[in-house]
Coordinates of C-alpha atoms in Angstrom, one line a residue:
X502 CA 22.1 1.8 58.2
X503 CA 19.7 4.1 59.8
X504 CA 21.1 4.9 63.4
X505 CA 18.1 5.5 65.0
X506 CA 16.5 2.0 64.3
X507 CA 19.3 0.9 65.4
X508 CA 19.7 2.6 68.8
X509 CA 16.6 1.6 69.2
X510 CA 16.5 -1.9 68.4
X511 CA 19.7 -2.3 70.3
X512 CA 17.8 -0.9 73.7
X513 CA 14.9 -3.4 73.0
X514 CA 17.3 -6.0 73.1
X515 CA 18.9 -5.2 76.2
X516 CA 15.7 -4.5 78.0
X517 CA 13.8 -7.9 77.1
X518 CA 16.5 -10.1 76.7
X519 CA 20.4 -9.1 77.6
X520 CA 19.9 -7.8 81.2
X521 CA 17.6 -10.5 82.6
X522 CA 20.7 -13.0 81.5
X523 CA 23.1 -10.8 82.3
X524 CA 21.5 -10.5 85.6
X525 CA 21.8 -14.3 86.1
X526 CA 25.4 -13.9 85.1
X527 CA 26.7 -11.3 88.3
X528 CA 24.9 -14.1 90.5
X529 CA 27.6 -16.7 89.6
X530 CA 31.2 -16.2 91.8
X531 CA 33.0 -17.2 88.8
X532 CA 36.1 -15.9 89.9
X533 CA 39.1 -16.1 87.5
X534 CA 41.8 -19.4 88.2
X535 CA 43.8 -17.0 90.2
X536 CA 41.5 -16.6 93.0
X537 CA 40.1 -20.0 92.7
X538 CA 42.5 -22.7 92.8
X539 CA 39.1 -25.0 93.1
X540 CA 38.0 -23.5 89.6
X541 CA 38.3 -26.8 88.0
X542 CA 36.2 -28.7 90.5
X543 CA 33.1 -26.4 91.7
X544 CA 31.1 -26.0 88.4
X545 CA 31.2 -22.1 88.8
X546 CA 33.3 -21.2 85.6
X547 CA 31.0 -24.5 83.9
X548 CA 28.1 -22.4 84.8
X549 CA 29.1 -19.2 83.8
X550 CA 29.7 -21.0 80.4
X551 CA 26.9 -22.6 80.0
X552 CA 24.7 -19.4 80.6
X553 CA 26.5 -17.1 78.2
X554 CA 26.6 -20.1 75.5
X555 CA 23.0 -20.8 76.0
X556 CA 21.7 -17.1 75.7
X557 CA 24.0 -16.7 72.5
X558 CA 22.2 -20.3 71.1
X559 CA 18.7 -19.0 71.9
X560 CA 19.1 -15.6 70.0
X561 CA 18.6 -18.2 66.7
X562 CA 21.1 -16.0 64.5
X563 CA 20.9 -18.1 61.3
X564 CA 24.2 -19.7 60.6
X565 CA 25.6 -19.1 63.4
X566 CA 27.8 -21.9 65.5
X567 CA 28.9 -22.2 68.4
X568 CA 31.7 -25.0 70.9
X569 CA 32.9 -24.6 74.1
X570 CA 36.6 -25.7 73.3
X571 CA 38.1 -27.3 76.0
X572 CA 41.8 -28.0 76.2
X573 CA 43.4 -30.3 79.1
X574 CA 44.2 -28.8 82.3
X575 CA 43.0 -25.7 80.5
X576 CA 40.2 -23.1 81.5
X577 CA 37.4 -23.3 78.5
X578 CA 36.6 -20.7 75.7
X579 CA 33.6 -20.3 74.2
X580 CA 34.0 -19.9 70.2
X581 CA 31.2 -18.5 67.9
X582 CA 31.5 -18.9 63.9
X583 CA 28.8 -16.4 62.5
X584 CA 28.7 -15.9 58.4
X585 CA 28.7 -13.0 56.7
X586 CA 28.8 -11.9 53.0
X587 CA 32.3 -11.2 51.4
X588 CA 36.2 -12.7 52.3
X589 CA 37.0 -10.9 55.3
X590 CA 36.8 -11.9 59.6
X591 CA 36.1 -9.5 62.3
X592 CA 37.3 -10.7 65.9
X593 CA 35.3 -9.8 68.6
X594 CA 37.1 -10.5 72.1
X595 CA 35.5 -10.9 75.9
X596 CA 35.7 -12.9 78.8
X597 CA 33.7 -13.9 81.3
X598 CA 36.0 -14.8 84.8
X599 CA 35.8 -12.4 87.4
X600 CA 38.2 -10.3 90.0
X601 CA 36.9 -11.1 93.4
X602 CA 34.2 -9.8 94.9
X603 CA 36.6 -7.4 97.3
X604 CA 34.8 -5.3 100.5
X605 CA 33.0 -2.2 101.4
X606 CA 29.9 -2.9 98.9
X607 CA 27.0 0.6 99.7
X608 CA 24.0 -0.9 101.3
X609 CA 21.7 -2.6 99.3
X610 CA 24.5 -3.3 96.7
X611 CA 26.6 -6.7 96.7
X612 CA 29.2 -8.3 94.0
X613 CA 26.7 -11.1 93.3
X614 CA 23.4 -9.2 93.8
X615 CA 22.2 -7.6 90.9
X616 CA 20.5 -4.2 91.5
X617 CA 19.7 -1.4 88.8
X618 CA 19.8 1.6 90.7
X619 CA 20.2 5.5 88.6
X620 CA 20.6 3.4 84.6
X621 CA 23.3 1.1 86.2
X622 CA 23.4 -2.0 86.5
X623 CA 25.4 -3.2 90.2
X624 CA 27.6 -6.5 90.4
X625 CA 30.5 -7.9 89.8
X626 CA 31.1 -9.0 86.3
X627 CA 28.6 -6.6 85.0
X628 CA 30.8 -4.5 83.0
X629 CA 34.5 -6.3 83.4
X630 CA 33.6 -8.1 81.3
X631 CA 30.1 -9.8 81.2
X632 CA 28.2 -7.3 78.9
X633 CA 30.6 -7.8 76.4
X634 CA 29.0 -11.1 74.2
X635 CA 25.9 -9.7 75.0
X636 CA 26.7 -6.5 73.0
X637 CA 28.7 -7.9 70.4
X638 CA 25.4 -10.6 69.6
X639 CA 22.9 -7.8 69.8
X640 CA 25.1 -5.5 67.1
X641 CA 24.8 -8.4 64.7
X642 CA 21.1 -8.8 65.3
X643 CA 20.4 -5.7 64.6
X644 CA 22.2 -5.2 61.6
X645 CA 20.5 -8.5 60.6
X646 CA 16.9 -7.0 61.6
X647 CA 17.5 -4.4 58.9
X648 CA 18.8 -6.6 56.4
X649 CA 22.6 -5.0 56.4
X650 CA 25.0 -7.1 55.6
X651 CA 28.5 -7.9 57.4
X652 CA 31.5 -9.7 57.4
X653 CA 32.5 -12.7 59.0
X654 CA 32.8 -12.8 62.7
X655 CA 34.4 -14.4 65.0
X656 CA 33.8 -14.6 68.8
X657 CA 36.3 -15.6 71.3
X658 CA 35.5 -15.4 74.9
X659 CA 37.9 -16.7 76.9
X660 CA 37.7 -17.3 80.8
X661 CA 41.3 -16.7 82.1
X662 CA 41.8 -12.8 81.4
X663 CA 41.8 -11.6 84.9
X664 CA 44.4 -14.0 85.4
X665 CA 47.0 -12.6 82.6
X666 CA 45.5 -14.5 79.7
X667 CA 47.5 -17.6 80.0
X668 CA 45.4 -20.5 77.9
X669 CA 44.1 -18.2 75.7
X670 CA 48.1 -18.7 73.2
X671 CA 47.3 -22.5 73.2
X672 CA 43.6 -21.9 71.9
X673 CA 44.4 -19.2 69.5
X674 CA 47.2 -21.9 68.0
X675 CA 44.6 -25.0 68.3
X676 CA 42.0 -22.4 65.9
X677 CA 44.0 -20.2 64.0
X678 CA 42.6 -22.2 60.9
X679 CA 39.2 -21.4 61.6
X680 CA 39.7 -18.1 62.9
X681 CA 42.0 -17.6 59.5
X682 CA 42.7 -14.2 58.2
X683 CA 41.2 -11.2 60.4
X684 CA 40.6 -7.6 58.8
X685 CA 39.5 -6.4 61.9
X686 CA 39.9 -6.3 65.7
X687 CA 37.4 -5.2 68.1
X688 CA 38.0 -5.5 72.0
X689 CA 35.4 -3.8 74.5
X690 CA 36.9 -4.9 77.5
X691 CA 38.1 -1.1 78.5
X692 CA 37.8 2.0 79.2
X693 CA 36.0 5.5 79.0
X694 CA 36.5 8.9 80.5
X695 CA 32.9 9.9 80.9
X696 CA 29.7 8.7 79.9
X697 CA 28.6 11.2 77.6
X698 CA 30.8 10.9 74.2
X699 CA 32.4 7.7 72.8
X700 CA 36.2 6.8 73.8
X701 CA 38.5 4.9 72.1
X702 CA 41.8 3.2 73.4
X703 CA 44.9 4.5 72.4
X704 CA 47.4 2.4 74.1
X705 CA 48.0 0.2 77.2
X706 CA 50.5 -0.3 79.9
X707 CA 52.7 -3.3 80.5
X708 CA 53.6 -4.9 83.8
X709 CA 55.9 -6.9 86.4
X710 CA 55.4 -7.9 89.6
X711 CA 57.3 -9.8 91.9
X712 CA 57.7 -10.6 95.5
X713 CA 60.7 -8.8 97.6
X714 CA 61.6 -10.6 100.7
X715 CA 64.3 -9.6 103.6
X716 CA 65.0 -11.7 106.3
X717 CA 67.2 -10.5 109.3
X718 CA 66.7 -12.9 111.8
X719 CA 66.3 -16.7 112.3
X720 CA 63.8 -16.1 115.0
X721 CA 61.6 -13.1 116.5
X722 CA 62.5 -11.7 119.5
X723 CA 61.6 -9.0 122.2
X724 CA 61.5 -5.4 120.6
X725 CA 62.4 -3.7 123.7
X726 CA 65.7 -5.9 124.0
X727 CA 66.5 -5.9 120.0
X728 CA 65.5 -2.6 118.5
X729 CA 68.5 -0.1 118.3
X730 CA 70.6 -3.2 118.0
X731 CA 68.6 -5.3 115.2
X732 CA 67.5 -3.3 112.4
X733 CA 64.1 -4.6 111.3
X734 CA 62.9 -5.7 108.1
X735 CA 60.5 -3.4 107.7
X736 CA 62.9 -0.5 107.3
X737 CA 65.5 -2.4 105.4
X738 CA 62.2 -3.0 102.8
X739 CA 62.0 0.9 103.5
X740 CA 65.7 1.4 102.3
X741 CA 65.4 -1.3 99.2
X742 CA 62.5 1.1 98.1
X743 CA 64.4 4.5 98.2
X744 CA 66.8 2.5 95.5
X745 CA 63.7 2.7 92.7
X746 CA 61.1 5.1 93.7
X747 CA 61.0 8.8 95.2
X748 CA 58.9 8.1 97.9
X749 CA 58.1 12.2 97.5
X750 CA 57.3 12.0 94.2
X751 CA 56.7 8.2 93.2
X752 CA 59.0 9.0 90.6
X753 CA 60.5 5.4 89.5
X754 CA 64.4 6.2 89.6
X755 CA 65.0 3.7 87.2
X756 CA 66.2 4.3 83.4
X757 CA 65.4 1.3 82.1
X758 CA 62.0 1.5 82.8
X759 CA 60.9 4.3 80.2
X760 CA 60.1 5.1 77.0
X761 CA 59.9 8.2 75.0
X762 CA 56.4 9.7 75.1
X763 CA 55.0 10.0 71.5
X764 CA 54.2 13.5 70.5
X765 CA 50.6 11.9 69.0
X766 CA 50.1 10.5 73.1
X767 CA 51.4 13.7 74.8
X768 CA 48.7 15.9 72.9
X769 CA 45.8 13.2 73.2
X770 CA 46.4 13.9 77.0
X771 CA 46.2 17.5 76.9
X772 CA 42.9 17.4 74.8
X773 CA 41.2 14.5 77.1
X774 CA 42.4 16.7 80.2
X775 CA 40.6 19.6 79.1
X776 CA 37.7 17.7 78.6
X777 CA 37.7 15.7 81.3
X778 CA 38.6 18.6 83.8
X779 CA 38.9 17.2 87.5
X780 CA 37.1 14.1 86.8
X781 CA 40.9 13.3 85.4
X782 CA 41.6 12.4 89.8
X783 CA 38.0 13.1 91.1
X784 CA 36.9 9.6 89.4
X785 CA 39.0 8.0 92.6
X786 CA 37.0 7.3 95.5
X787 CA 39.2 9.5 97.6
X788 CA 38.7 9.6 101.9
X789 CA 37.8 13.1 102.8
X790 CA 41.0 15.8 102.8
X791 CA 42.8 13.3 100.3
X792 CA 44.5 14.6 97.3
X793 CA 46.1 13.0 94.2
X794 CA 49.7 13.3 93.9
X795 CA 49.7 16.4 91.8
X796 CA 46.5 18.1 90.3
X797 CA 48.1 18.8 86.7
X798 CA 45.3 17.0 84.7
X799 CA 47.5 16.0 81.6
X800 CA 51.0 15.4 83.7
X801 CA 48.4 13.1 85.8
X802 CA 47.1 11.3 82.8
X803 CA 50.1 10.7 81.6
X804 CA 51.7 9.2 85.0
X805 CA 49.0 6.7 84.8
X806 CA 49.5 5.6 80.6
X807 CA 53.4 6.3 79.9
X808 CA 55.4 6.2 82.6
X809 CA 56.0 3.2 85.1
X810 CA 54.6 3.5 88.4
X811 CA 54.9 1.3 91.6
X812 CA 52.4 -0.3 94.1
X813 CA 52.7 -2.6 96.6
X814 CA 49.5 -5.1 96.6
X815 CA 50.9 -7.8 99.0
X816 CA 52.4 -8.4 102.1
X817 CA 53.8 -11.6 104.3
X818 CA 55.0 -11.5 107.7
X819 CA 53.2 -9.0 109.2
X820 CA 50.5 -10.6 111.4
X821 CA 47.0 -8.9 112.6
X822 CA 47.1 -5.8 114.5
X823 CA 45.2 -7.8 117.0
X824 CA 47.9 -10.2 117.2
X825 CA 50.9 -8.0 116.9
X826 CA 52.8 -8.1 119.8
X827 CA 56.4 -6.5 120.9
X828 CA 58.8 -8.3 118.8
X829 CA 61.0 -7.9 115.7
X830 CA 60.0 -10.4 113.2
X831 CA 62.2 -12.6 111.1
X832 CA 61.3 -11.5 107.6
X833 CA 58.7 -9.2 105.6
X834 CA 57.7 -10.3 102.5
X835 CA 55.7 -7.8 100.0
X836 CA 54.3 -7.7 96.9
X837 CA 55.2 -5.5 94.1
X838 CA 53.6 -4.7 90.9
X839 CA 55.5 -2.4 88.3
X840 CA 53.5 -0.6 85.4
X841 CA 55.6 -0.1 82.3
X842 CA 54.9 2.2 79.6
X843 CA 54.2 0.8 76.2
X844 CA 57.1 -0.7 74.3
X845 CA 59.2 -1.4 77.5
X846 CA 60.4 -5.4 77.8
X847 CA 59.4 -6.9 80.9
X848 CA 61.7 -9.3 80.9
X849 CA 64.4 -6.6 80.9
X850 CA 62.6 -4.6 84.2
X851 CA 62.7 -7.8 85.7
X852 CA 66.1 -7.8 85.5
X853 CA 66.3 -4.2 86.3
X854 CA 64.6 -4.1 89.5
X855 CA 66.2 -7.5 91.0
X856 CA 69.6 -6.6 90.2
X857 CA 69.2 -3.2 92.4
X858 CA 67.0 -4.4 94.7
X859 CA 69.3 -7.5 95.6
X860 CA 72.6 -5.7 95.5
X861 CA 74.8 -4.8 98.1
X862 CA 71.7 -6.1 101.1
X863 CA 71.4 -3.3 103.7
X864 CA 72.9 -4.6 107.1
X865 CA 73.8 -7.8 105.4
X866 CA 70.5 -9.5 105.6
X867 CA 68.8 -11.6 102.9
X868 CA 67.2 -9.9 100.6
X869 CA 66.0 -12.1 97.1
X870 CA 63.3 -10.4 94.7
X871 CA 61.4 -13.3 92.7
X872 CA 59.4 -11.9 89.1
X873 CA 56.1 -13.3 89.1
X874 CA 55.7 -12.7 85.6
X875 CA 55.7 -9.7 83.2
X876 CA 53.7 -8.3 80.3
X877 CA 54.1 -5.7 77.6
X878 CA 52.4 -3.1 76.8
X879 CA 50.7 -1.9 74.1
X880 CA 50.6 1.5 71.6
X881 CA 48.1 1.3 69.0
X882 CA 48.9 1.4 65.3
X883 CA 47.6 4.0 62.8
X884 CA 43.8 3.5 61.8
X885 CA 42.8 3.0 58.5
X886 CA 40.4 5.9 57.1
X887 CA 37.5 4.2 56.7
X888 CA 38.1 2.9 61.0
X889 CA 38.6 6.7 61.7
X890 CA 35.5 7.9 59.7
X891 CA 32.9 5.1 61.0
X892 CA 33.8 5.7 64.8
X893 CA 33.7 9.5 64.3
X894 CA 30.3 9.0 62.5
X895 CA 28.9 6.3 65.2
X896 CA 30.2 8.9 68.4
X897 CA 28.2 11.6 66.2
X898 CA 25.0 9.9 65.9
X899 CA 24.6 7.9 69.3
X900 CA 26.7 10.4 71.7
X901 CA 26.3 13.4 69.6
X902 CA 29.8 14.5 70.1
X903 CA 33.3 13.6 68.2
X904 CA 35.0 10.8 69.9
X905 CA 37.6 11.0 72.2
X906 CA 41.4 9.0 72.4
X907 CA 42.7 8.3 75.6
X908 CA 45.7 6.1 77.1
X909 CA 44.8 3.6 79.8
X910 CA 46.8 2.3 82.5
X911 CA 45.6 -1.8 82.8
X912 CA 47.0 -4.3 81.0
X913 CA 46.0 -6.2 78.4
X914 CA 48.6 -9.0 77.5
X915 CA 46.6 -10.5 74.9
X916 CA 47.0 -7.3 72.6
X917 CA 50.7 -8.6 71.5
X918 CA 49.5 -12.2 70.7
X919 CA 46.3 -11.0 68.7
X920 CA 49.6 -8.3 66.6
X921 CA 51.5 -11.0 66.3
X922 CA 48.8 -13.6 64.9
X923 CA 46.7 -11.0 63.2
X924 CA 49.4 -8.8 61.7
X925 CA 48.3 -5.0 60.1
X926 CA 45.1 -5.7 61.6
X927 CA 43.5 -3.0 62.7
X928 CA 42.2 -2.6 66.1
X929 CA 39.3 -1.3 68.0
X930 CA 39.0 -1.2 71.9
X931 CA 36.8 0.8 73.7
X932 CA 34.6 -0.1 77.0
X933 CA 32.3 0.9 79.5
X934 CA 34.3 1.3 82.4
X935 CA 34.1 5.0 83.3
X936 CA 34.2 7.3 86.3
X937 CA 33.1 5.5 90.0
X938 CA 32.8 1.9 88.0
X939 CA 34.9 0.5 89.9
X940 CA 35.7 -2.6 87.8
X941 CA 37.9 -4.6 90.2
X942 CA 37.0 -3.1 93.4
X943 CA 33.7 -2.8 95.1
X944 CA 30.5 -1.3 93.4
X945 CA 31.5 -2.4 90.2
X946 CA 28.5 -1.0 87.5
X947 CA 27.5 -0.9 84.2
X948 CA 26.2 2.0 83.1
X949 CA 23.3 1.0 80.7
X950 CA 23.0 4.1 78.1
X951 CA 26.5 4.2 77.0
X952 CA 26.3 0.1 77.3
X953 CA 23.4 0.6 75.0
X954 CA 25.7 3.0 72.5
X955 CA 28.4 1.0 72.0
X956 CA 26.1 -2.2 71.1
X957 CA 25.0 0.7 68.5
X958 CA 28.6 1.7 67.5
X959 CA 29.5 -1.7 66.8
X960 CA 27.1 -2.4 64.7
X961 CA 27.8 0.5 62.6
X962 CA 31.3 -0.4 62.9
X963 CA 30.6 -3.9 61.3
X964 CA 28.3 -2.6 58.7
X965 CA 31.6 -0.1 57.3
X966 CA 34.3 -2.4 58.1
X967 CA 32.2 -4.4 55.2
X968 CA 31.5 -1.9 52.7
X969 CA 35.2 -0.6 53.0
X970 CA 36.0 -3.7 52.1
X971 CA 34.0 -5.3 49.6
X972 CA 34.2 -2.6 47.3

């Protein structure tokens, strides 16, 4: 394969025909079933479809097929068939729901306004996770441009990933057939620590969350008569807390929620550290005066990949400040979402957390903790040679650096179905989502270059995974 055609044939495609659709695409509030419980009903995930499935029809890659699968009472997936020479399938994963639009957009920018501004492209969707079939279509065309040949691939862009993945074990059972033995696994829904070399994903957290509620009294009453008498709910959530984190520290106090760091990990983190420097916390969009919770960059890095870490992302029973008025309320309700370190069972933290958290109620009120669900995480297997060699070799000629290997904190619970449908397949995640992108929160971009280098790396990728296996 020469690179340089390549890079270059890959930047032609994105400039005449994957940003004017992709454009299209951040206009559409196709927010993930989660935050849309009219999904079903307004036509916005049936748009979103029908754009990506259109664009991918009109490139006219020969052999190529494509459905939109639909199962009842299921979001759809769009599933692409495209030949290649030899036995082996490549799967190539994306989705195309979105996290809301969230607040605080910079002037001029909006979650469903496109605007290139500095080689990035603004809106939500852009790069979590809309570039993605564009990318993975524009690799194969340029391989096909130069007359290189490739496996099979596979497509599978599903429309539920923002909200854990849920239809997408019911699909992979409906086309395991087609699909039918994969060599390969390539996932570009993550992340990268910097713009300027390529960055492959090393391993994944899990999760739980679950609500926590404490109730104290039937009905509110008058602060000034109750406090010092009633304790509030508030504090007993306070107390509840103390029993699994170190509010100092955020140290989770909990055994059963870690795992042994691997050696392999630990050193990854001390090499990406030194690379990254103080990008490692200044990515964050910090207020002014604000600091991380410690500024050792490879103790930081691995806080956020391999060990489990609380946040509270919800709360019920607390009314507006405007409407807050002297009195003790009944109940607080809040939130709670647990990162786990790879290897750790959910359904075991579950467990965990509720038996502490409900034991032995503080001032005898009610206290219940409900699990809204779990996921695992993920630590990824060994990599053949000829996997270590191409990515080395693609960082080299479109980054001109080695690659890096970094952990990353989100969750991807599809990782454990795709190991246990695809076993000894070898994976491959990387992603666009580096410093300031800001994939779920507001200013979300996708930063076009590197956008325009991992199109490149996959096709390279595609082009060994084929002669490393024909031969």
């Amino acid at each position: 394969m020469d690179n340089s055609k390549t890079l270059s044939q890959v930047e032609r495609y994105w400039e005449q025909s994957i940003l004017p659709t992709l454009s299209e695409y951040i206009k559409i509030p196709n927010l993930s079933p989660a935050f849309d419980k009219d999904w079903a009903t307004n036509g916005l995930m049936d748009r979103a479809v029908d754009l990506c499935a259109g664009w991918i029809r009109a490139q006219e890659v020969p052999g190529l097929q494509l459905e939109v699968v639909r199962l009842p009472e299921r979001t759809p997936l769009i599933f692409v068939e495209i030949p290649g020479s030899g036995r082996e399938t490549v799967v190539l994963y994306g989705h195309v729901d979105k996290q809301p639009p969230a607040e605080g957009w910079s002037e001029g920018l909006g979650p469903y306004s496109p605007v290139i501004r500095d080689g990035k492209l603004y809106g939500r969707g852009s790069a979590d996770d809309g570039y993605n079939l564009f990318a993975s279509i524009a690799a194969i065309k340029a391989l096909r441009a130069q007359g290189i040949q490739h496996s099979r691939c596979v497509m599978i862009i599903e429309t539920r990933e923002e909200s854990g993945s849920q239809d997408l074990a019911a699909y992979m059972e409906r086309l395991k057939d087609r699909i039918g033995p994969v060599s390969a696994i390539v996932i570009l829904d993550s992340g990268c620590g910097d713009y300027e070399r390529l960055w492959l994903t090393t391993s994944l957290r899990g999760m739980v969350s679950g609500t926590l509620r404490i109730k104290i009294l039937r009905e509110g009453v008058h602060s000034g008569d109750a406090s010092g008498i009633v304790p509030s709910s508030f504090r007993i959530a306070r107390i509840l807390f103390d029993r699994i984190e170190d509010s100092a520290t955020g140290r989770i106090k909990l055994d059963a929620l870690y795992a042994e760091i691997p050696d392999e990990r630990a050193k990854q983190a001390q090499f990406t550290a030194q690379i990254m420097g103080t990008a490692v916390h200044d990515k964050f969009p910090f207020v002014a005066g604000a600091n991380p919770v410690m500024k050792d960059g490879p103790e930081l890095l691995l806080n956020r990949t391999w060990r489990p870490q609380l946040a509270v992302t919800g709360a019920a029973g607390l009314p507006d400040i405007a409407n807050a008025g002297n009195v003790l309320r009944t109940e607080t309700a809040l939130k709670l979402s647990l990162r786990l370190p790879p290897g750790v069972d959910p359904e075991r933290c579950l467990g965990a957390v509720k038996q502490v958290l409900e034991a032995d109620p503080p001032y005898g009120a009610q206290v219940s903790f409900e699990g809204g669900g779990g996921a695992w995480g993920w630590n990824a297997p060994a990599s053949p040679a000829w996997l270590e060699t191409s990515l080395a070799d693609a960082s080299r000629a479109f980054w001109g650096q080695d690659p890096c290997y970094m952990g990353e904190g989100g969750t991807l619970p599809l990782l454990t179905l795709f190991e246990r449908q695809f076993p000894g397949a070898p994976f491959v995640i990387t992603g666009v989502l580096g410093p300031h992108s800001n994939a779920h929160g507001p200013n979300e971009f996708l930063h076009l270059v590197t956008a325009h280098r991992v199109t490149a790396t996959i096709a390279k990728l595609l082009s060994d995974q084929y002669l490393a296996t024909s031969l």
